PDB file of C-alpha atoms and ligand atoms in Angstrom:
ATOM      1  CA  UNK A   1     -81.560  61.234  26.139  1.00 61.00           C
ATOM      2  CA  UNK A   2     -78.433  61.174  27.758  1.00 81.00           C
ATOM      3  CA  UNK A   3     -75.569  58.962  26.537  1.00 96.00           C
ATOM      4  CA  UNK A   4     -72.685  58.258  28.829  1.00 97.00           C
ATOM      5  CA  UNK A   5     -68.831  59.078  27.169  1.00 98.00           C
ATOM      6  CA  UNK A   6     -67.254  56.614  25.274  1.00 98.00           C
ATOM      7  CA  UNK A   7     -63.741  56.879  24.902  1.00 98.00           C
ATOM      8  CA  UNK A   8     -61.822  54.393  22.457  1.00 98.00           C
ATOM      9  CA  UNK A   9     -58.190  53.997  21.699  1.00 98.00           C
ATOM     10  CA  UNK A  10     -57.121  52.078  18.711  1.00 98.00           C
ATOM     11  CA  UNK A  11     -53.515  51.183  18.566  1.00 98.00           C
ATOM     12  CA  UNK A  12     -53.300  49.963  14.681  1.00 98.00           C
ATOM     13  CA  UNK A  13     -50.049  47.795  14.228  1.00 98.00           C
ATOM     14  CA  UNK A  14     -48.209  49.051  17.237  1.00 98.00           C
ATOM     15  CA  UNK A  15     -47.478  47.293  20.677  1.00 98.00           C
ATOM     16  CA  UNK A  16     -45.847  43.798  21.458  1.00 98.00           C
ATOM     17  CA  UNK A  17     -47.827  41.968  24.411  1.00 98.00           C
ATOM     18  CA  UNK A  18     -45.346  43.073  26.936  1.00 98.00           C
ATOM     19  CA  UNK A  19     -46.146  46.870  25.916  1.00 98.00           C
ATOM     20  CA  UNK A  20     -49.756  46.066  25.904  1.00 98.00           C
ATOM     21  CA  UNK A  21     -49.779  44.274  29.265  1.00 98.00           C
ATOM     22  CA  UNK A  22     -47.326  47.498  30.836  1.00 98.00           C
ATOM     23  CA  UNK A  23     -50.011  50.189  29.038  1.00 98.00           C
ATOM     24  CA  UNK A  24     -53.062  48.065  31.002  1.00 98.00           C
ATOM     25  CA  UNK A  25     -51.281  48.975  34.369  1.00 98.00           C
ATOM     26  CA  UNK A  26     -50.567  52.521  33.789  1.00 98.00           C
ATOM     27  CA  UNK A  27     -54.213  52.708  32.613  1.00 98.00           C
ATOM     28  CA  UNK A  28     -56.072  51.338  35.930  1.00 98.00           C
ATOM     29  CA  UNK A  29     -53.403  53.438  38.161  1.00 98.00           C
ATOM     30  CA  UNK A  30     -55.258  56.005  36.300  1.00 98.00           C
ATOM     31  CA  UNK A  31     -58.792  55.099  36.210  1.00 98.00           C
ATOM     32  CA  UNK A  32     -60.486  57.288  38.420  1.00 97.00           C
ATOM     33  CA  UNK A  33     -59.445  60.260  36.297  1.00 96.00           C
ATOM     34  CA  UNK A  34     -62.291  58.685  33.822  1.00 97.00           C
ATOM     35  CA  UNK A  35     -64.226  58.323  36.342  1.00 96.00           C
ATOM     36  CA  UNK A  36     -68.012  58.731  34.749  1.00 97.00           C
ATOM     37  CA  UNK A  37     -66.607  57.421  31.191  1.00 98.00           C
ATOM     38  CA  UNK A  38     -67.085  54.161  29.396  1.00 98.00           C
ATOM     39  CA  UNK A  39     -63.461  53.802  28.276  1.00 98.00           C
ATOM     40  CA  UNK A  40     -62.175  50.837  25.586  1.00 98.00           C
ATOM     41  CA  UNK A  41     -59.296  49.915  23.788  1.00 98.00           C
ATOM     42  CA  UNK A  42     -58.493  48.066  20.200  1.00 98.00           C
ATOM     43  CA  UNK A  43     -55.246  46.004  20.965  1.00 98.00           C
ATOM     44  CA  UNK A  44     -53.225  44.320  17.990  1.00 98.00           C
ATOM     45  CA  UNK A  45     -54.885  40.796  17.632  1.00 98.00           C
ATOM     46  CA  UNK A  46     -51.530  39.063  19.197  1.00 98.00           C
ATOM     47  CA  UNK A  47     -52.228  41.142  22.152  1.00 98.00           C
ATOM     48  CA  UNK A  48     -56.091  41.096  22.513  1.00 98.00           C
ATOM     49  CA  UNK A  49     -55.673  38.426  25.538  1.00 98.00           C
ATOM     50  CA  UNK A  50     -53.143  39.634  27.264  1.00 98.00           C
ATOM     51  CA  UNK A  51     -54.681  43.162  27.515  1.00 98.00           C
ATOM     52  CA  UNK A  52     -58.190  41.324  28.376  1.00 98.00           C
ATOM     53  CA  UNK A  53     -57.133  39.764  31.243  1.00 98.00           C
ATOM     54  CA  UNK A  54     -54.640  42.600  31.979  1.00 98.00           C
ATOM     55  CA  UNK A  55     -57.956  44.688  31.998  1.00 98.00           C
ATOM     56  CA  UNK A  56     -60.304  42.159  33.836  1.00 98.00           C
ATOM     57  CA  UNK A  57     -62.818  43.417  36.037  1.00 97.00           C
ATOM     58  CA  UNK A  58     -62.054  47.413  35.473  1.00 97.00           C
ATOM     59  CA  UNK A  59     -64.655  47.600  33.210  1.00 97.00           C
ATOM     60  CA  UNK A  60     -62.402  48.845  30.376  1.00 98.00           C
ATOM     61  CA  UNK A  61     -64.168  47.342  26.623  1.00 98.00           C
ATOM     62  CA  UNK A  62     -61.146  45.637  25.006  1.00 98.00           C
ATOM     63  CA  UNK A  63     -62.028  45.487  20.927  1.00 98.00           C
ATOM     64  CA  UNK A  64     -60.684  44.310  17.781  1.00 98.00           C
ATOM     65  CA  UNK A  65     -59.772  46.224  14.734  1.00 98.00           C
ATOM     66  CA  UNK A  66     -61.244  44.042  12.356  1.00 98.00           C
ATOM     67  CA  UNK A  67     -62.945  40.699  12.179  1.00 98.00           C
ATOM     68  CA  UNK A  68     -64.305  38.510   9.351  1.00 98.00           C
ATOM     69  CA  UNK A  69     -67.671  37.784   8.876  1.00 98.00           C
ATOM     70  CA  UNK A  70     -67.717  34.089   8.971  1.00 98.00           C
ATOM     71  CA  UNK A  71     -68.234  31.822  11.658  1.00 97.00           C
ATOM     72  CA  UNK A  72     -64.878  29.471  10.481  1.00 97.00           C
ATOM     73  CA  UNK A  73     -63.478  28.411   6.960  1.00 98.00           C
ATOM     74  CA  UNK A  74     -60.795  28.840   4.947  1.00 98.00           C
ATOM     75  CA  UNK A  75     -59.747  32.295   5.169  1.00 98.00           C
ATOM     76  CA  UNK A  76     -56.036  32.851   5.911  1.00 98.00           C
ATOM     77  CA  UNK A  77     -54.947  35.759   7.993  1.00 97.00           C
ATOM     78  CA  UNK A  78     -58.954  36.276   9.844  1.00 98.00           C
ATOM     79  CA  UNK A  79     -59.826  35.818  12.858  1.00 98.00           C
ATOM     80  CA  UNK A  80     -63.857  35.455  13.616  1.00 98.00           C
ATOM     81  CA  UNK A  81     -66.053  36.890  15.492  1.00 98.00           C
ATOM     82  CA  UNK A  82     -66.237  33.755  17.798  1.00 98.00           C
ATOM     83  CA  UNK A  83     -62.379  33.464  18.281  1.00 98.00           C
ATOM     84  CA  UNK A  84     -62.503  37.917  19.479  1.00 98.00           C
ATOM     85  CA  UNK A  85     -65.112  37.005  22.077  1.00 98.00           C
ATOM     86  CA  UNK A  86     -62.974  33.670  23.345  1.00 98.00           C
ATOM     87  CA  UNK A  87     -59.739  35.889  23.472  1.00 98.00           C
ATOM     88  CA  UNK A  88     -61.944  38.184  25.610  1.00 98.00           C
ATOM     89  CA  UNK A  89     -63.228  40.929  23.227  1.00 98.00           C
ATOM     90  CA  UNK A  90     -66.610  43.146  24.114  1.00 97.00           C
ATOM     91  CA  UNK A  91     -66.510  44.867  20.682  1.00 98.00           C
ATOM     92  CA  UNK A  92     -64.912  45.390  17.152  1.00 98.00           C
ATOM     93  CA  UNK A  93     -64.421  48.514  15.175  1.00 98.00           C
ATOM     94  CA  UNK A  94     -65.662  47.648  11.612  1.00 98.00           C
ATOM     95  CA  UNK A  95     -64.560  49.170   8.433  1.00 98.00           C
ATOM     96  CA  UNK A  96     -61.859  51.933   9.665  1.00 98.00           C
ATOM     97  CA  UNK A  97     -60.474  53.863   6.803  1.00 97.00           C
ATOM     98  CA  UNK A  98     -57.571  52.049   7.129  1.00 97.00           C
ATOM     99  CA  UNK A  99     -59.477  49.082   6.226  1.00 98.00           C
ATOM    100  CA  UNK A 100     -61.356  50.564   3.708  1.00 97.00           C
ATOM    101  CA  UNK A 101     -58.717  52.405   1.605  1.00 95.00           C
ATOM    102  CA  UNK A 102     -55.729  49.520   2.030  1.00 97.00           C
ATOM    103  CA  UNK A 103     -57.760  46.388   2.725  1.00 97.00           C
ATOM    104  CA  UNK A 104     -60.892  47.032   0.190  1.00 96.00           C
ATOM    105  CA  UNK A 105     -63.701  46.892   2.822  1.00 98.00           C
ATOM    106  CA  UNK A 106     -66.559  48.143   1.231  1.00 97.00           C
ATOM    107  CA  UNK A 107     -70.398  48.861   2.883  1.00 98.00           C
ATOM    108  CA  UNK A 108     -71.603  45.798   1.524  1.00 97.00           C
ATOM    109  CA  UNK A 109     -68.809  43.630   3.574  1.00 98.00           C
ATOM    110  CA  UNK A 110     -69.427  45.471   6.535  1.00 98.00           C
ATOM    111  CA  UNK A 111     -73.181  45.107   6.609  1.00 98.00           C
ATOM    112  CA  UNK A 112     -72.799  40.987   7.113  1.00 98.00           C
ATOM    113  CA  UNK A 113     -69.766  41.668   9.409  1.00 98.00           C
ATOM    114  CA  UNK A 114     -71.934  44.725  11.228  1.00 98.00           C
ATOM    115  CA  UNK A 115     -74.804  41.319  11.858  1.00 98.00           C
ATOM    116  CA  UNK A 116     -71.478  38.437  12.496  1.00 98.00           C
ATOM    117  CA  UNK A 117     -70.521  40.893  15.096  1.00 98.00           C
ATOM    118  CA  UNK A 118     -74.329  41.106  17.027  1.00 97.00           C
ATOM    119  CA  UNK A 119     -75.075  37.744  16.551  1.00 96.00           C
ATOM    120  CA  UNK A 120     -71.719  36.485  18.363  1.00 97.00           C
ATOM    121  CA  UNK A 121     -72.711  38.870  21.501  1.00 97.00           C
ATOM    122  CA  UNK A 122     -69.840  41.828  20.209  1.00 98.00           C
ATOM    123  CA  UNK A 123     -70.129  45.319  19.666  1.00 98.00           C
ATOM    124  CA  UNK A 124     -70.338  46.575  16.441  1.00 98.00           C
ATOM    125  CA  UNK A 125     -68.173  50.246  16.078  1.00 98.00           C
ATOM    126  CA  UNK A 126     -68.864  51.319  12.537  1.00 98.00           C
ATOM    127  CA  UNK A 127     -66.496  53.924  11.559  1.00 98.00           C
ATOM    128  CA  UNK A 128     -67.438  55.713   8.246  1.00 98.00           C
ATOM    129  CA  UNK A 129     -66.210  59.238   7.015  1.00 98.00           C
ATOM    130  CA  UNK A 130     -65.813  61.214   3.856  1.00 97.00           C
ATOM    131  CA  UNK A 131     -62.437  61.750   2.162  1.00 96.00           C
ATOM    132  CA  UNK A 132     -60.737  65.402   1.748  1.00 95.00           C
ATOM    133  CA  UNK A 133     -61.907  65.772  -1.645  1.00 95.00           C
ATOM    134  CA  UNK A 134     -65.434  64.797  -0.860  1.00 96.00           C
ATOM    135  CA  UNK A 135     -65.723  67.217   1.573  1.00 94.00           C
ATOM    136  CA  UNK A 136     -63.916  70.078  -0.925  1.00 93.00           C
ATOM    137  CA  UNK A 137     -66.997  68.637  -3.509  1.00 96.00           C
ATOM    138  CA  UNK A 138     -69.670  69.368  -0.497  1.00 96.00           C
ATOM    139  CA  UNK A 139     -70.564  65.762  -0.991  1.00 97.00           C
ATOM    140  CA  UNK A 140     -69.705  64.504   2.675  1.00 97.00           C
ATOM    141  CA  UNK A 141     -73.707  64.067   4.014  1.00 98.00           C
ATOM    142  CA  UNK A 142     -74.477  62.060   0.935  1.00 98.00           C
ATOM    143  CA  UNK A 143     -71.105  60.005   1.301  1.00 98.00           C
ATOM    144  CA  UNK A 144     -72.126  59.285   4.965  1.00 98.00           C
ATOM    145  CA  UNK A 145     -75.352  58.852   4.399  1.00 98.00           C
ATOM    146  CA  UNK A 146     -74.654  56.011   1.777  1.00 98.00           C
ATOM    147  CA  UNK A 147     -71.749  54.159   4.160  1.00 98.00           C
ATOM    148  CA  UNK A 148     -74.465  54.067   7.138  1.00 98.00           C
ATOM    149  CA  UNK A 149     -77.267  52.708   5.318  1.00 98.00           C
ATOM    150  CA  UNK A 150     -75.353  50.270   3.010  1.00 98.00           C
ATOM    151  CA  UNK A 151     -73.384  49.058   5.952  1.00 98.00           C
ATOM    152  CA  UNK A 152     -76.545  48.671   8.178  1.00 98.00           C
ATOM    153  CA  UNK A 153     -78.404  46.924   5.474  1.00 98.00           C
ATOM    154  CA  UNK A 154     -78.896  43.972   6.970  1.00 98.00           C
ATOM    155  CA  UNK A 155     -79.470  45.002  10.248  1.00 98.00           C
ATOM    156  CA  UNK A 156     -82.786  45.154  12.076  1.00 97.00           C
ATOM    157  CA  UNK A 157     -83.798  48.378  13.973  1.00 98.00           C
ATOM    158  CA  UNK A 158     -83.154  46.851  17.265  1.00 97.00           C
ATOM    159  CA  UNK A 159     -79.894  45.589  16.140  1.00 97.00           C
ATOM    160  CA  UNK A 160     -78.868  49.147  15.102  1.00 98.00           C
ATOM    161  CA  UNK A 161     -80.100  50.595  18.471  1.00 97.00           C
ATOM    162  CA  UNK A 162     -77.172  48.285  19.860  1.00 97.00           C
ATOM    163  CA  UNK A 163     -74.263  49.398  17.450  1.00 98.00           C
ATOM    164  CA  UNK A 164     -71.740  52.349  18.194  1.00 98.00           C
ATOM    165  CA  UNK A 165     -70.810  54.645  15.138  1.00 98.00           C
ATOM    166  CA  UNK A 166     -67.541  56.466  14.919  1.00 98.00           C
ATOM    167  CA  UNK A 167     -67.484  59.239  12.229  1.00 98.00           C
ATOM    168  CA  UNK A 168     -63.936  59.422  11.543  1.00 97.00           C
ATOM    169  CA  UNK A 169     -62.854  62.123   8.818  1.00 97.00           C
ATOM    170  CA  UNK A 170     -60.292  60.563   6.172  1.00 95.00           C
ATOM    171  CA  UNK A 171     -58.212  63.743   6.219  1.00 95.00           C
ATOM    172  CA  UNK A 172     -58.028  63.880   9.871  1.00 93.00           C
ATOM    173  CA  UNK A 173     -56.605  60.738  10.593  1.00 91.00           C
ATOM    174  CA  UNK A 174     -53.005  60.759  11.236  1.00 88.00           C
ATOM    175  CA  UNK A 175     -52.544  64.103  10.046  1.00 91.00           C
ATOM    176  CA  UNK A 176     -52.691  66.497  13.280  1.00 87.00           C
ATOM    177  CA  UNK A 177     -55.923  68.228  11.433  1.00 88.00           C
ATOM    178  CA  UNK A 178     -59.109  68.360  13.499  1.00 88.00           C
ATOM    179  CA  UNK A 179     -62.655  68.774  12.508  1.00 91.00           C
ATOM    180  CA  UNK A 180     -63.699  72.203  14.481  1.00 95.00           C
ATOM    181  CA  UNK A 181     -65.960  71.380  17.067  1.00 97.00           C
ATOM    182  CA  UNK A 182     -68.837  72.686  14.376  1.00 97.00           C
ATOM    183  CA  UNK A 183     -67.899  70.345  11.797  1.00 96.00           C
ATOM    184  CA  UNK A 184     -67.990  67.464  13.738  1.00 97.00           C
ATOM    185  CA  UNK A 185     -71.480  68.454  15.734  1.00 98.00           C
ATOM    186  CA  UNK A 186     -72.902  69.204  11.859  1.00 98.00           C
ATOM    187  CA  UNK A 187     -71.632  66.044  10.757  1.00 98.00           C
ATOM    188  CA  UNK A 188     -72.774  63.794  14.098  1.00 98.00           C
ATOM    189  CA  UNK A 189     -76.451  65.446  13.962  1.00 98.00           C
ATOM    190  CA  UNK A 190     -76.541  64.641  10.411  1.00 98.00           C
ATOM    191  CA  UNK A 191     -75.793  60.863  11.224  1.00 98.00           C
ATOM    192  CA  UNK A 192     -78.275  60.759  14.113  1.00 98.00           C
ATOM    193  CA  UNK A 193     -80.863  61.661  11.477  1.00 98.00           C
ATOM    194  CA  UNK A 194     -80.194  58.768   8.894  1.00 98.00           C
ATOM    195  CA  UNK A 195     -80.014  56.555  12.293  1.00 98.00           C
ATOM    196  CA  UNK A 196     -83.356  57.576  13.608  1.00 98.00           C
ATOM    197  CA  UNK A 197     -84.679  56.830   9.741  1.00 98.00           C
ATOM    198  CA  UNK A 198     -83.170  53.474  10.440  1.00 98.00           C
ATOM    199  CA  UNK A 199     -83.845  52.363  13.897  1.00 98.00           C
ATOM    200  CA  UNK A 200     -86.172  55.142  15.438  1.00 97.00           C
ATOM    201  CA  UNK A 201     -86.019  56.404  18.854  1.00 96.00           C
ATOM    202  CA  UNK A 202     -83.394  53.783  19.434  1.00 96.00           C
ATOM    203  CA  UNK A 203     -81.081  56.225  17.165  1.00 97.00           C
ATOM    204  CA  UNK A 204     -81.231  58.320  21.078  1.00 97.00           C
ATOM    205  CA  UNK A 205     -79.165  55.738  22.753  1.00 97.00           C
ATOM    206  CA  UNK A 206     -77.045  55.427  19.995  1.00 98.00           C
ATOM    207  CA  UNK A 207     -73.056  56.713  20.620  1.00 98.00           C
ATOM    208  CA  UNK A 208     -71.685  58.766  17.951  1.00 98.00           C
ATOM    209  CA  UNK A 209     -67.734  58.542  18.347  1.00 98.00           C
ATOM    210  CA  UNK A 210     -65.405  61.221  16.829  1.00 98.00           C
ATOM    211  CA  UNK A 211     -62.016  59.937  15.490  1.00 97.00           C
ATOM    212  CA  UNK A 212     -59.181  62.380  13.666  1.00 96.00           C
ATOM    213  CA  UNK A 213     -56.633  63.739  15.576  1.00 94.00           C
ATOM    214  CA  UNK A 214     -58.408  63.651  18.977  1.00 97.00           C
ATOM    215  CA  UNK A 215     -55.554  64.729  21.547  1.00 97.00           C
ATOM    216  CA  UNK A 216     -56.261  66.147  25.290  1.00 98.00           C
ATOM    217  CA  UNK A 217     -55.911  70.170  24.411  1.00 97.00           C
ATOM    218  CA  UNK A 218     -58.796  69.320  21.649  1.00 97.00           C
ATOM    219  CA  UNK A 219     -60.723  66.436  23.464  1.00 98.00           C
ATOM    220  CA  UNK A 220     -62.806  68.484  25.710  1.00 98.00           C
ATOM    221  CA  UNK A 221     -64.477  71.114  22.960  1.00 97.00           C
ATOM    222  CA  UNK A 222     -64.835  68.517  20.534  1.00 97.00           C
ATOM    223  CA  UNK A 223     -66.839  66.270  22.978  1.00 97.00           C
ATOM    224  CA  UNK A 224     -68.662  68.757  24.484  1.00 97.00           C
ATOM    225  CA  UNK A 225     -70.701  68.762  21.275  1.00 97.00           C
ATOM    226  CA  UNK A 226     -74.503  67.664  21.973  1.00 97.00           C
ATOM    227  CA  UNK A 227     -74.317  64.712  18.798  1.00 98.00           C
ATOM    228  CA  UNK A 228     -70.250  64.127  19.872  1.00 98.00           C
ATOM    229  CA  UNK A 229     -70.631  61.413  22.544  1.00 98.00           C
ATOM    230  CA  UNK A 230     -66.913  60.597  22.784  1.00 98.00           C
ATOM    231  CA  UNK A 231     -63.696  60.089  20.986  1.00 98.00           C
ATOM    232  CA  UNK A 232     -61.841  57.165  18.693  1.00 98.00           C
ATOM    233  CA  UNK A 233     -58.381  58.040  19.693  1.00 98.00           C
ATOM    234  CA  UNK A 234     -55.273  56.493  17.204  1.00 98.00           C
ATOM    235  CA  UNK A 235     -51.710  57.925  17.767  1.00 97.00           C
ATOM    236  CA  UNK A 236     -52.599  59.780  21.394  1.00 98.00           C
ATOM    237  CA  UNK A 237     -53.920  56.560  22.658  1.00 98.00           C
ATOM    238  CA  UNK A 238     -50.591  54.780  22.742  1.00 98.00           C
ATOM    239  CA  UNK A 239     -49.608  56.423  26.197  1.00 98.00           C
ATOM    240  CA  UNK A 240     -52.328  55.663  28.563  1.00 98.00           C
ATOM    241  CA  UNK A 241     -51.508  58.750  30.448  1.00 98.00           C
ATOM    242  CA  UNK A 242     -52.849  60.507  27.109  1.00 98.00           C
ATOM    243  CA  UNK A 243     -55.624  58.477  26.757  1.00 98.00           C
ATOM    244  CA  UNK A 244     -57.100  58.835  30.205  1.00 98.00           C
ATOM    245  CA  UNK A 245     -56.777  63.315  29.561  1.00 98.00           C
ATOM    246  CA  UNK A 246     -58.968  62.711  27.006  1.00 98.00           C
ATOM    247  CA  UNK A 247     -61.155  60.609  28.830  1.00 98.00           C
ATOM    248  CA  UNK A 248     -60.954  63.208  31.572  1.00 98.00           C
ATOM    249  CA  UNK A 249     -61.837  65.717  29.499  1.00 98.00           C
ATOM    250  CA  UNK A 250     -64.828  63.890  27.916  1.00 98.00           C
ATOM    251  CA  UNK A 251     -66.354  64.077  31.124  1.00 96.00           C
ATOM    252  CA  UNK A 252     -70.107  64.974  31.499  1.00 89.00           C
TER     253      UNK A 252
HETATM  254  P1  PGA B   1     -55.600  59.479  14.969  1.00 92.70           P
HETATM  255  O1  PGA B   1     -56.348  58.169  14.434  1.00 92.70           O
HETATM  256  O2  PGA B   1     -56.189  59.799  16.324  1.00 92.70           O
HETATM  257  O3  PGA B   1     -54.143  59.077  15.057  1.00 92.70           O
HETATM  258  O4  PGA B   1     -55.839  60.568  13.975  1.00 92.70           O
HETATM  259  C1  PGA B   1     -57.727  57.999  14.645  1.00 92.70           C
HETATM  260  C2  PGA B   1     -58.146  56.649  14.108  1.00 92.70           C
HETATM  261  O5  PGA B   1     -57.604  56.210  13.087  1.00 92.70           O
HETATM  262  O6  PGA B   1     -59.035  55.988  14.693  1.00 92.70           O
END
């Protein structure tokens, strides 16, 4: 089956609203460059509506970087899955390593905020990935294979066949090292196999994101990949310019 590019940028704790509304225009001056991929972007929360309607009717997925699970309640500092879709969010990313290793998200978290997410009309992007000394202990397929199917736990087939995964490497986040494009096809074929245990033929349709140090020289081998079906971009998605080479070269 053939999946159409995704290309993500996730912006972490950086941009004020008037940065985020300037990178929106600088984006759709851009967009035919992407021309052919689904592009999206994970705005600070304070941001999420300006970029939204900044981004309204280009097509561009706008996402959050986190969500809670719950519908309301007491829970100071989240936002639910309700109040992302209001502000104009398609999508979240769920459990980034960020939010793992700092924040204590742990598969069993993300498996009710993988369902919040489908059941509110969003996008679940589960990011998983094995740390450096995992990896070192040749322990990475078992490591990913227990983060997909704790986290999807509580997910039917069908709603699994409507998720987006992005296997993101701990020690290539931040840290200017890339997966070789072998790693990351090894890896991605690996996780289309515990997917198709879990949701069948809908595993096909599924889009398998690759996140680490994704930059434009190393965009277009990496997604080139038969299981690599697009990129989560962090520090090179800040300048849209940057964002839309990799797009570019994510092109079928
Ligand atoms: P990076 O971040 O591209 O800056 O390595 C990727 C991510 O954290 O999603």
């Amino acid at each position: 089956m053939s999946r159409r590019p995704l290309v993500a940028g996730n912006w972490k704790m950086f941009k004020t609203r008037a940065e985020a509304v300037a990178w929106c225009a600088d984006l759709r001056a851009g967009l035919a460059e992407a021309d052919g991929v689904d592009l999206a972007v994970c705005p600070p929360a304070t941001a999420l509506a300006d970029v939204a309607a900044a981004l309204a009717g280009s097509g561009v997925g706008v996402w959050g970087q986190n969500v809670h699970q719950a519908e309301s309640g007491a829970f100071t500092g989240e936002i639910s899955t309700g109040m992302l879709a209001e502000a104009g969010a398609t999508g979240s990313l769920l459990g980034h390593s960020e939010r793992r290793a700092l924040f204590n998200e742990h598969d069993d978290l993300l498996a009710e905020k993988v369902v919040a997410c489908l059941e509110a009309g969003l996008e679940p992007v589960l990011c998983i990935g094995e740390m450096e000394y995992a990896r070192d202990a040749g322990s990475t397929e078992t490591i990913l294979d227990g983060q997909l199917r704790s986290g999807l736990a509580r997910a039917s087939a069908e709603q699994i066949a409507r998720i987006t995964v992005a296997y993101e490497p701990v020690w290539a986040i931040g840290t200017g090292r890339t997966a070789t494009p072998e790693m990351a096809q090894e890896a991605h074929a690996f996780i289309r196999g515990v997917l198709r245990d879990l949701a069948g033929d809908g595993a096909d349709g599924i889009r398998i994101l690759y996140g680490g140090s994704v930059k434009p020289e190393n965009a277009a081998e990496l997604t080139a990949q038969p299981d690599v079906d697009g990129a989560l971009v962090g520090g090179a998605s800040l300048d849209a310019a940057s964002l839309l080479a990799i797009a570019a070269a994510a092109r079928p």
